[in-house]
Short mmCIF file of C-alpha atoms in Angstrom, two decimals:
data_model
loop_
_atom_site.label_atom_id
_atom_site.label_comp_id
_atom_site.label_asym_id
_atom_site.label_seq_id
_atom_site.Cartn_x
_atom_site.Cartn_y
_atom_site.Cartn_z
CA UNK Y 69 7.00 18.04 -22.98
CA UNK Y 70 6.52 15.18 -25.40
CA UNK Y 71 2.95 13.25 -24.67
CA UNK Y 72 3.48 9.46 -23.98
CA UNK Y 73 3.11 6.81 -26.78
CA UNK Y 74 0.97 4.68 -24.35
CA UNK Y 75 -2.45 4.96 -23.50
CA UNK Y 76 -3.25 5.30 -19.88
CA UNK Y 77 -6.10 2.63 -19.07
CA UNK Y 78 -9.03 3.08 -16.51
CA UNK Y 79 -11.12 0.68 -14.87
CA UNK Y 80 -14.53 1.35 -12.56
CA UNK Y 81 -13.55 1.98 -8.91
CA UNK Y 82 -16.17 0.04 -7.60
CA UNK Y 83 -19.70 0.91 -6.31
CA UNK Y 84 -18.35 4.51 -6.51
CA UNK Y 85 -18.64 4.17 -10.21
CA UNK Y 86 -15.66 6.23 -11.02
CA UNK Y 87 -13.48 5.65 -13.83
CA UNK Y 88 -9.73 5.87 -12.40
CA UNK Y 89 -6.45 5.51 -14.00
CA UNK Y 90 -4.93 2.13 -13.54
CA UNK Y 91 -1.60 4.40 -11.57
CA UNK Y 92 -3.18 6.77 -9.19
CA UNK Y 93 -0.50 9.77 -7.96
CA UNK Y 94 0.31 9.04 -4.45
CA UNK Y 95 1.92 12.68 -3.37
CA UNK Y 96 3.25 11.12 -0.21
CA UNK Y 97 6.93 12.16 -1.37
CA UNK Y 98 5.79 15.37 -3.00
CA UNK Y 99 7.38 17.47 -0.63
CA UNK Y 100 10.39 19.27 -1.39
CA UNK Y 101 8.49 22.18 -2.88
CA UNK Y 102 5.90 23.76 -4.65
CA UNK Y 103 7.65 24.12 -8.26
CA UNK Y 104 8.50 20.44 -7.72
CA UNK Y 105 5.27 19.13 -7.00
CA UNK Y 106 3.79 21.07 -10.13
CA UNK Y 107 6.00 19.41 -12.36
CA UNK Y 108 5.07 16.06 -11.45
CA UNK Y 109 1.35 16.92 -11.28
CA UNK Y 110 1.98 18.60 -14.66
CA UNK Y 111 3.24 15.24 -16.38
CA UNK Y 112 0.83 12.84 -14.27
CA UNK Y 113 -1.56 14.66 -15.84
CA UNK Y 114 -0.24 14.28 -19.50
CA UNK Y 115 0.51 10.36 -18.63
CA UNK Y 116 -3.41 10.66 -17.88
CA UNK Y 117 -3.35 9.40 -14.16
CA UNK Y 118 -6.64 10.98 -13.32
CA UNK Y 119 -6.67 10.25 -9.42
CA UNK Y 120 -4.72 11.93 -7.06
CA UNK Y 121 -4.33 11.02 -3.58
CA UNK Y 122 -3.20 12.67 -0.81
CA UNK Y 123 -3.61 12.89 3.00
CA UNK Y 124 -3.71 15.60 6.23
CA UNK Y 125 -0.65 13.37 7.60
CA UNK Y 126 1.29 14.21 3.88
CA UNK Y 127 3.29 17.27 5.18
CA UNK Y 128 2.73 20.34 2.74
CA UNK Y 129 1.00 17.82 -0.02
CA UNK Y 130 -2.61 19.20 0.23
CA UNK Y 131 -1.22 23.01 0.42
CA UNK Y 132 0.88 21.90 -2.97
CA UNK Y 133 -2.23 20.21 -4.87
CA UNK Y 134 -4.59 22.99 -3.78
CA UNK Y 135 -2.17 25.37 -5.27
CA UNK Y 136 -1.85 23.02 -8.30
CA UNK Y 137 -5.56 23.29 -8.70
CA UNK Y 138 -5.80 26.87 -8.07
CA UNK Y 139 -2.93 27.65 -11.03
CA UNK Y 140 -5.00 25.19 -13.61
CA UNK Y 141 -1.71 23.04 -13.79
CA UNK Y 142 -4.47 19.97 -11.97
CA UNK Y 143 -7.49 21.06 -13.64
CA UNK Y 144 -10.41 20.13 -10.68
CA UNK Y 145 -12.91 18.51 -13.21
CA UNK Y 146 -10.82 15.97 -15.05
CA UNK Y 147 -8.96 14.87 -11.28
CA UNK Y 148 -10.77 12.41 -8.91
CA UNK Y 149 -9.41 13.62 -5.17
CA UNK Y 150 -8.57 11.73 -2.60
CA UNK Y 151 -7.63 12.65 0.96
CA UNK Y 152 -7.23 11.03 4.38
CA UNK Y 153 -7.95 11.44 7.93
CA UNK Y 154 -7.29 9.35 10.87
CA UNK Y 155 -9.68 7.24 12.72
CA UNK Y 156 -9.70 9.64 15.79
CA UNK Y 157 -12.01 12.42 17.23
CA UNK Y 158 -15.06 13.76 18.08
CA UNK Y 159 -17.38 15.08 15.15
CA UNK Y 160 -16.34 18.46 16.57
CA UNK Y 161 -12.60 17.54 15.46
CA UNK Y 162 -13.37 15.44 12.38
CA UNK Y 163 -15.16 18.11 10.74
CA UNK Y 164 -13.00 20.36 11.50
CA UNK Y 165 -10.18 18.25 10.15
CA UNK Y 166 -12.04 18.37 6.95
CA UNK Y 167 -12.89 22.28 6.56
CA UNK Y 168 -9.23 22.46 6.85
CA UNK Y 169 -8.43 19.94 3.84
CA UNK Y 170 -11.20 21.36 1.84
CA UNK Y 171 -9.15 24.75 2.31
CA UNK Y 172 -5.50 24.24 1.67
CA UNK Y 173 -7.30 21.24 -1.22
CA UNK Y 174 -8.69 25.31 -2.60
CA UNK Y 175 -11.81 22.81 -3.26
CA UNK Y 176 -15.42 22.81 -1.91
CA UNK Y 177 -15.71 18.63 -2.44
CA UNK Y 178 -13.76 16.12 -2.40
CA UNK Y 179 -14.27 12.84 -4.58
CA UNK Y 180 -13.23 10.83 -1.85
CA UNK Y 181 -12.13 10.23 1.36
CA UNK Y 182 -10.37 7.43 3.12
CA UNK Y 183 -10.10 6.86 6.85
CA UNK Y 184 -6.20 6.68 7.07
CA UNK Y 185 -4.85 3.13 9.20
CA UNK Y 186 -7.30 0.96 9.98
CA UNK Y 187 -5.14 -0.90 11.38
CA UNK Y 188 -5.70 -1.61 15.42
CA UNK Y 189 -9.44 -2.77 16.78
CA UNK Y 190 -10.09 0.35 18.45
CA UNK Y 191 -9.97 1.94 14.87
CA UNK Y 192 -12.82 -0.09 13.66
CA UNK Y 193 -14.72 0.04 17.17
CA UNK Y 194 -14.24 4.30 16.01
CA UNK Y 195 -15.82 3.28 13.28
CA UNK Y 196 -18.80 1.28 14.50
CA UNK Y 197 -19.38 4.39 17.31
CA UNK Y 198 -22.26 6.32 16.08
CA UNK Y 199 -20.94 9.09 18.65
CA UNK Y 200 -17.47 9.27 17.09
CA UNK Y 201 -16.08 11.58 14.53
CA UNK Y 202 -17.69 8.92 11.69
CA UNK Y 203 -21.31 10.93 11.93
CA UNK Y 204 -18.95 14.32 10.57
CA UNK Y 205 -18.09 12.26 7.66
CA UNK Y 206 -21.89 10.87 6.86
CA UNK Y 207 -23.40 14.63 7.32
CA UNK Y 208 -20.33 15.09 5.21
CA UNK Y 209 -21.35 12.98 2.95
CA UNK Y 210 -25.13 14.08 2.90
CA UNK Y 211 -23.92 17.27 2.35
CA UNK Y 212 -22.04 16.70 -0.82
CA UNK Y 213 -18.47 17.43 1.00
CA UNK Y 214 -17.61 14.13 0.42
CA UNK Y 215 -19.01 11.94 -2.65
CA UNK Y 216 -17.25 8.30 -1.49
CA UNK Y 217 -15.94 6.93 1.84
CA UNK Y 218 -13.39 4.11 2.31
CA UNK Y 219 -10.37 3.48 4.07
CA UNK Y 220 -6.46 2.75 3.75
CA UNK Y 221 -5.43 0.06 5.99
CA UNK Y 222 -2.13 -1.74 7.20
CA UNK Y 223 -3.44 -4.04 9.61
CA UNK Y 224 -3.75 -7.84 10.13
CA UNK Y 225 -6.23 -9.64 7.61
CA UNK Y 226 -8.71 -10.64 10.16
CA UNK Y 227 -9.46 -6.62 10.82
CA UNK Y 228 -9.58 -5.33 6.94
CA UNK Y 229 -12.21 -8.30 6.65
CA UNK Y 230 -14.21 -7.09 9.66
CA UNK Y 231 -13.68 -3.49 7.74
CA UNK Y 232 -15.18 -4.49 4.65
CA UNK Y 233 -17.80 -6.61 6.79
CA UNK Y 234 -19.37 -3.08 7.98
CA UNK Y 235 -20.72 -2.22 4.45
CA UNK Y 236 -19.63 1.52 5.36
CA UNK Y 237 -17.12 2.13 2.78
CA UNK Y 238 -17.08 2.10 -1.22
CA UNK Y 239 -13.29 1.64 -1.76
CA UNK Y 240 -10.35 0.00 0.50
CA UNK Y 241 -6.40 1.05 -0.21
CA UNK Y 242 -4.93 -1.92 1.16
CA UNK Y 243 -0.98 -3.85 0.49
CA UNK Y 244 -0.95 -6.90 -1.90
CA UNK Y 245 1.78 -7.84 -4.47
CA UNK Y 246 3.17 -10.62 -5.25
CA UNK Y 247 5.98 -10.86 -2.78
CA UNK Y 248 3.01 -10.45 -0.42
CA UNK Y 249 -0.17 -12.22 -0.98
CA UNK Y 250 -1.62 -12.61 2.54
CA UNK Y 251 -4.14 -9.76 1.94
CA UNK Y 252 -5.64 -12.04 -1.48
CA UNK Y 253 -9.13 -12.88 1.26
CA UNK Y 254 -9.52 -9.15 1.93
CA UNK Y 255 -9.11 -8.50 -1.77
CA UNK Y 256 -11.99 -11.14 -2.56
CA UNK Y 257 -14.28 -9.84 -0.23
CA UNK Y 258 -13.77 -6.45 -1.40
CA UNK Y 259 -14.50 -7.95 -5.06
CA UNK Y 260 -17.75 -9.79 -3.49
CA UNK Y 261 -19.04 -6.43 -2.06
CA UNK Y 262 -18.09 -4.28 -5.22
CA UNK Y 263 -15.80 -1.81 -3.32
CA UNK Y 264 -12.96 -0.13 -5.36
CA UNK Y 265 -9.52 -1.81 -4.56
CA UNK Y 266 -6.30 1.08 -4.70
CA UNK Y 267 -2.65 -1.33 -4.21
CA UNK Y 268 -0.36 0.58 -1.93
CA UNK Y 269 2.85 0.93 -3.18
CA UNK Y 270 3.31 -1.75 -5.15
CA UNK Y 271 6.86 -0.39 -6.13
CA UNK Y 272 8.19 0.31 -2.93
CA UNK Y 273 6.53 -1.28 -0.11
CA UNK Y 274 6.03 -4.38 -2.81
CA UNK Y 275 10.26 -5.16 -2.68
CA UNK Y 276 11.60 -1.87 -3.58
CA UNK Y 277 11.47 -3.19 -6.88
CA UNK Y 278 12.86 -0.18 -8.77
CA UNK Y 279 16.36 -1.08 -7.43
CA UNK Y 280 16.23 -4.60 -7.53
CA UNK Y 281 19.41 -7.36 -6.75
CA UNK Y 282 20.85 -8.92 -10.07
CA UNK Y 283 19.17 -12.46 -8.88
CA UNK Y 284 15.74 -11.13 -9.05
CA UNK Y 285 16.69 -8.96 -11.82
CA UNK Y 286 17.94 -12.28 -13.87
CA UNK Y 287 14.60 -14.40 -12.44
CA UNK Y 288 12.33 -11.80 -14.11
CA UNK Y 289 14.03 -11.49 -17.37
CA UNK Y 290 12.59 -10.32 -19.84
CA UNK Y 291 10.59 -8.14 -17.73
CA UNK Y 292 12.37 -5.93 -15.37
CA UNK Y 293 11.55 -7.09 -11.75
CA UNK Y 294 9.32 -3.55 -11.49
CA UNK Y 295 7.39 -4.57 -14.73
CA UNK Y 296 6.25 -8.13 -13.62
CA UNK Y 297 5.14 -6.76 -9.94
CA UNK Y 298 2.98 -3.76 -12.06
CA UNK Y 299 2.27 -6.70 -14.52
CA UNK Y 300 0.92 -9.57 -12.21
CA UNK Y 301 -1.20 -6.68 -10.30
CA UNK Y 302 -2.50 -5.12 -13.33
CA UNK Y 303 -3.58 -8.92 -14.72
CA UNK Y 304 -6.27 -8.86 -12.50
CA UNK Y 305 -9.36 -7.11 -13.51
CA UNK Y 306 -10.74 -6.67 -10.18
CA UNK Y 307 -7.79 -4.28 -8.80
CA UNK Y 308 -8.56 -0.86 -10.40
CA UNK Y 309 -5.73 1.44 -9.48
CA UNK Y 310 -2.06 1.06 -7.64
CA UNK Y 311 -0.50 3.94 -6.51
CA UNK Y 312 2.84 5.92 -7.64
CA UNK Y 313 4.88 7.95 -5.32
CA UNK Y 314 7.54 9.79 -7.42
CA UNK Y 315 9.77 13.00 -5.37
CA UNK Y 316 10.29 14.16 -8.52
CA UNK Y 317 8.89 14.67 -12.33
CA UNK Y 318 11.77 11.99 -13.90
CA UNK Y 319 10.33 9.05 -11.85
CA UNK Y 320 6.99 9.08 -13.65
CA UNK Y 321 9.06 7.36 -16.68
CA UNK Y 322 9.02 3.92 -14.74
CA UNK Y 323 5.27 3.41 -15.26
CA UNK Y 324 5.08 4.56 -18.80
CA UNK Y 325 5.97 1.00 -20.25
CA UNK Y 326 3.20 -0.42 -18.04
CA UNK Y 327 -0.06 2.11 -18.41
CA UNK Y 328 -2.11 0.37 -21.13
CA UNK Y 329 -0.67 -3.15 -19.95
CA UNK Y 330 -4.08 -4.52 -18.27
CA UNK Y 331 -4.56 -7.77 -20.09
CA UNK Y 332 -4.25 -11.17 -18.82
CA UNK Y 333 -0.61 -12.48 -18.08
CA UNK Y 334 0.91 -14.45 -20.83
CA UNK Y 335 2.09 -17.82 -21.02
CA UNK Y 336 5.69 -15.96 -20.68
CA UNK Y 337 4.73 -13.62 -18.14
CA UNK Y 338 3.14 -16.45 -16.03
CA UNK Y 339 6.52 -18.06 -16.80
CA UNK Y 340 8.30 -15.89 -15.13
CA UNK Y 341 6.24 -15.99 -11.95
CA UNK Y 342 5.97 -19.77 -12.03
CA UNK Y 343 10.17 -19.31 -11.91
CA UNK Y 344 10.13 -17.04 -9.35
CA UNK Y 345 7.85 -19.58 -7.34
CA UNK Y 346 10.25 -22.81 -8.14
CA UNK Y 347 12.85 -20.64 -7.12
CA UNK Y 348 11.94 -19.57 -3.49
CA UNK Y 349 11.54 -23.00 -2.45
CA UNK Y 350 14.50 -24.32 -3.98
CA UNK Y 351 17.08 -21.75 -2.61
CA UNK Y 352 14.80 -22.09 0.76
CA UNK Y 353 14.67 -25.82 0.79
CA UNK Y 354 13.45 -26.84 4.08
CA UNK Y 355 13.54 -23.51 5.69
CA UNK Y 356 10.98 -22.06 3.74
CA UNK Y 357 8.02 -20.16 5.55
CA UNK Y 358 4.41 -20.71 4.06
CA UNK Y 359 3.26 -17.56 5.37
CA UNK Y 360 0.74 -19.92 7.15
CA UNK Y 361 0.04 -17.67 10.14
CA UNK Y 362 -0.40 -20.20 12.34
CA UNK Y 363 2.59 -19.38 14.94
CA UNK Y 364 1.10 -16.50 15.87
CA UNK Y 365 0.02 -15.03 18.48
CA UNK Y 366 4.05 -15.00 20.20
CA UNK Y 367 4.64 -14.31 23.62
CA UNK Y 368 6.84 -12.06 23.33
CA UNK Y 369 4.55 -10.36 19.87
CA UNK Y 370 7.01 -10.77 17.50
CA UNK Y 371 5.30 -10.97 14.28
CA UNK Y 372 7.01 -13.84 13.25
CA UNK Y 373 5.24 -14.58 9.52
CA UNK Y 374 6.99 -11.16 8.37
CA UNK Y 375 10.24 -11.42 9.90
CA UNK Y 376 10.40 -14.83 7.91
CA UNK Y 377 9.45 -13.45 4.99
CA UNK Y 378 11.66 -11.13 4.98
CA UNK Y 379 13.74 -13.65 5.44
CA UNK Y 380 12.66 -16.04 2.48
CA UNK Y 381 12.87 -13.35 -0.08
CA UNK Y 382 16.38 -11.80 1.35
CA UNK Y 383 17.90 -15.42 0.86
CA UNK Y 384 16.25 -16.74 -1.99
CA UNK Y 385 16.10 -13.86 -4.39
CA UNK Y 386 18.98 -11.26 -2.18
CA UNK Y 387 16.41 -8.78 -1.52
CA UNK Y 388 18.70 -8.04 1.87
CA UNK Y 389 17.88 -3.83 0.95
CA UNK Y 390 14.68 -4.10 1.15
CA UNK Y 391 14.63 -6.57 3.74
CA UNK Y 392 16.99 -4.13 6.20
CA UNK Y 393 14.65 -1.54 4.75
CA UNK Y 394 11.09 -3.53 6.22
CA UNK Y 395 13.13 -4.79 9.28
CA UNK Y 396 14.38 -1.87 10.66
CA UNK Y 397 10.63 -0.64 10.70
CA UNK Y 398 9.88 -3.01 13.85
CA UNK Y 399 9.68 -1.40 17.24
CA UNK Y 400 10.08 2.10 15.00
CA UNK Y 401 6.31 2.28 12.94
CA UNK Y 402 3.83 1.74 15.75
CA UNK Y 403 0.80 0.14 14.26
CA UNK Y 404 1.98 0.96 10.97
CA UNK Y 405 4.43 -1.56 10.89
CA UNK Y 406 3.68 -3.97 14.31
CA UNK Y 407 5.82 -6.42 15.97
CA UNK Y 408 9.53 -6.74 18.05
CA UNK Y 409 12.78 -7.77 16.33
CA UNK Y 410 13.46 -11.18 15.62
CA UNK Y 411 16.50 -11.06 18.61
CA UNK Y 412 13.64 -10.38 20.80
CA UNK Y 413 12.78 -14.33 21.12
CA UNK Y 414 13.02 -16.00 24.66
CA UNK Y 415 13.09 -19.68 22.68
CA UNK Y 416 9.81 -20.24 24.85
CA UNK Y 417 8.71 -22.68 22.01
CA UNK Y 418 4.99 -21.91 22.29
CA UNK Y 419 5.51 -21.60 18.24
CA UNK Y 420 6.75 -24.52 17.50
CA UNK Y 421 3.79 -27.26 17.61
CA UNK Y 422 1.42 -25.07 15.56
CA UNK Y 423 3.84 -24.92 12.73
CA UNK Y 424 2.95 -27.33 9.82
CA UNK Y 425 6.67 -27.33 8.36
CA UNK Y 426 8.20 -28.10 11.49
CA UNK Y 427 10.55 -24.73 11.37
CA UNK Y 428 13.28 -23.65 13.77
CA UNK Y 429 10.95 -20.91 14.40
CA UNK Y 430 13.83 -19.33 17.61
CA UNK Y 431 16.54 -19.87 15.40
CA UNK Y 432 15.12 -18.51 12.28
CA UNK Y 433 14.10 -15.80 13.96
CA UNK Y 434 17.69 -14.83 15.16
CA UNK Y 435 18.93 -15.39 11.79
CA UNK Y 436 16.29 -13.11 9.89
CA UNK Y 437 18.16 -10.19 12.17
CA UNK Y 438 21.59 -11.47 12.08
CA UNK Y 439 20.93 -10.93 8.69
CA UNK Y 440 18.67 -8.12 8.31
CA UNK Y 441 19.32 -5.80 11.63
CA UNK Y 442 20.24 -1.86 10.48
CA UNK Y 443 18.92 1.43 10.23
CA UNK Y 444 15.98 2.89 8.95
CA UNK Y 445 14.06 5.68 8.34
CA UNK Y 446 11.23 6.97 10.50
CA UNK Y 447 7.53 7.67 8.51
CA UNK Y 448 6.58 10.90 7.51
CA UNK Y 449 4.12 11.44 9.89
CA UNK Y 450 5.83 10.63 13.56
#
C-alpha cells in the first residue's frame, strides 16, 4: 500500500513528555474482526498515528490490538498505548481489571491509562478515596505497569475542573470542537497545569461532520465541513492529539489531507469560521441560545443548554442528523449523555428569569423535539 504524501505531525502530550501523533487511533469501532482491525492498524501505522487507544469497555478491541502486537503488524516500541478502566472497585478489582488488559494488550506496560467517565461526583469522590481501587493504579504506577495516569471524561465543566484541580493525572480526553466550546475553561486549566489534552471525536461526536448537510457544506467552502472542525482544533498548539474511530481501513483517507496541517488558521480559514459565526445568529435571530448555562439546574433535569443547541445548529446550519443522532441519546446514555427530553417540560418557568436573552425556554424546548425526537442507537458498552 502506497505511503501517504503528508507528513504526520506530533506534538508533546504534556507533563508525560510523549511525543504523539496529532490523530490518535480510537479502536472504539474496531470490532467486526480480527483481519479487519489489522488492516486499519496496518495503515494507521503507515499514516504514522503513533498512539493507540483503546478501553476494557471496547468489546474485542484489546484482544484485536494485543494480537496486532503479537503478529508485528503494531510494532510495541514505536506505539504509545492507551487503555481505560472505570472509576469503580476495590484495589482487589482494579488490579485485577488491569492484569487482564495487560493480557489480552499481550503487553507487560502500558504507556497510559485513563480512568474511563469521569463524569458523576461520586467518580471523582472514587478518586479522592485513598481506599478505592485508585491505590491499584499508583502501586501500578510505582511498579512500572503503568507509565501515565489521566482520565476521559463526559461530564459537566464544573467536575472536569475539580478533576484537573486534584493534580493526579498527566493527560485529560475530554469533548471540545467548535460546534461545542463549553469545555474551552477545562481546556485552559489543563494548559495551566501542563497535562496532555486528547479531543474526543471531533468527527463524530463534533457534528457528524463526515456527512455533513449542503448548508454547512456551502458555509465551509473551500474546506470541507470535516477539514475546518480538524482545522480550527489542530490551530491550537496546546491540543496535542484528537482521536479517529474508523470500522474499517478506507476511512483513514479522511484525515490524510489534515495530518501535517498544525499551523495557525489563516485569514481564509478564520473566514470561514467568522461565517459560520454570522451565520448562526442570523438564521437564529432572536431565538438563539448563548450556551450561557445559566437556566440550569431544571426541575424536571432537563439539560436544557444541549437540547438548545442542538437546536441552534439543526436550524441554522440543518444539522437535523446529527441533532436526532445527540437527541435520541437522552434518557438512553446514563451519565454518558445526561438529561430528559425536551417534551419532558412542566412550563414551571423556574428557567425563565435567569436567562439573559429572555428565551421561550418551555417552548423551545418542545420545539427542539418536535424537531429532533427519533431513534437512536444504544453505546457499545450497555
Amino acid at each position: 500500500m502506497a505511503h501517504a504524501s503528508w507528513l504526520m505531525q506530533y506534538r508533546r502530550f504534556g507533563k508525560t513528555n510523549l511525543q504523539l501523533s496529532v490523530f490518535s487511533l480510537g479502536t472504539m469501532r474496531c470490532l467486526d474482526s480480527a483481519e479487519q482491525a489489522a488492516e486499519v492498524f496496518a495503515r494507521a501505522i503507515e499514516l504514522g498515528i503513533n498512539h493507540f487507544e483503546t478501553a476494557r469497555g471496547y468489546g474485542a478491541s484489546e484482544v484485536f490490538v494485543g494480537q496486532a502486537i503479537a503478529q508485528g503488524i503494531v510494532p510495541r516500541d514505536q506505539v504509545i498505548l492507551t487503555s481505560k478502566l472505570l472509576p469503580t472497585g476495590s484495589p482487589e478489582e482494579i488490579d485485577r481489571q488491569l492484569t487482564e488488559s495487560l493480557e489480552r494488550l499481550q503487553t507487560p506496560y502500558l504507556d497510559c491509562l485513563a480512568i474511563h467517565g469521569v463524569n458523576l461526583p461520586e467518580h471523582l469522590d472514587w478518586i479522592q478515596d485513598q481506599q478505592s481501587g485508585m491505590a491499584a493504579l499508583h502501586r501500578a504506577l510505582a511498579d512500572g505497569r503503568i507509565r501515565h495516569l489521566g482520565f476521559s471524561t463526559h461530564g459537566p465543566l464544573a467536575l472536569i475542573l475539580q478533576t484537573i484541580a486534584t493534580d493526579q493525572f498527566e493527560f485529560v480526553n475530554l469533548h471540545f470542537n467548535y460546534f461545542f466550546q463549553r469545555n474551552a475553561p477545562a481546556v485552559q486549566a489543563a494548559l495551566d497545569r501542563d497535562l496532555g489534552i486528547f479531543i474526543i471525536s471531533p468527527a463524530d461526536k463534533g457534528g457528524q461532520l463526515y456527512t455533513p448537510p449542503p448548508t454547512l457544506s456551502q458555509l465551509c467552502a473551500p474546506l470541507s465541513p470535516l477539514g475546518a472542525g480538524y482545522r480550527w482544533l489542530l490551530a491550537q498548539p496546546g491540543i496535542t492529539t484528537l482521536s479517529v474511530g474508523p470500522a474499517k481501513v478506507e476511512e483513514l483517507g479522511a484525515i490524510e489531507p489534515w495530518i501535517e496541517r498544525t499551523e495557525p488558521l489563516s485569514a481564509e480559514e478564520q473566514a470561514i469560521f467568522n461565517r459560520l459565526d454570522r451565520h448562526q445568529i442570523a438564521a437564529l435571530e432572536t431565538d438563539r441560545c448563548a450556551q450561557c448555562y445559566a437556566c440550569l439546574p431544571c426541575p424536571e433535569e432537563i439539560q436544557i443548554p444541549e437540547v438548545l443547541r442542538l437546536r441552534n445548529l439543526a436550524v441554522a446550519f440543518k444539522m437535523v442528523d446529527f441533532g436526532r443522532y445527540r437527541y435520541g441519546m437522552f434518557e438512553n446514555a446514563g451519565h454518558w449523555f445526561p438529561g430528559q427530553r425536551g417534551d419532558r417540560c412542566t412550563e414551571c418557568g423556574d428557567c425563565l428569569p435567569r436567562c439573559p436573552e429572555q428565551l421561550n425556554i418551555p417552548d423551545l424546548l418542545q420545539d427542539t423535539h418536535d424537531r429532533l425526537s427519533g431513534r437512536w442507537g444504544r453505546r457499545l458498552w450497555d
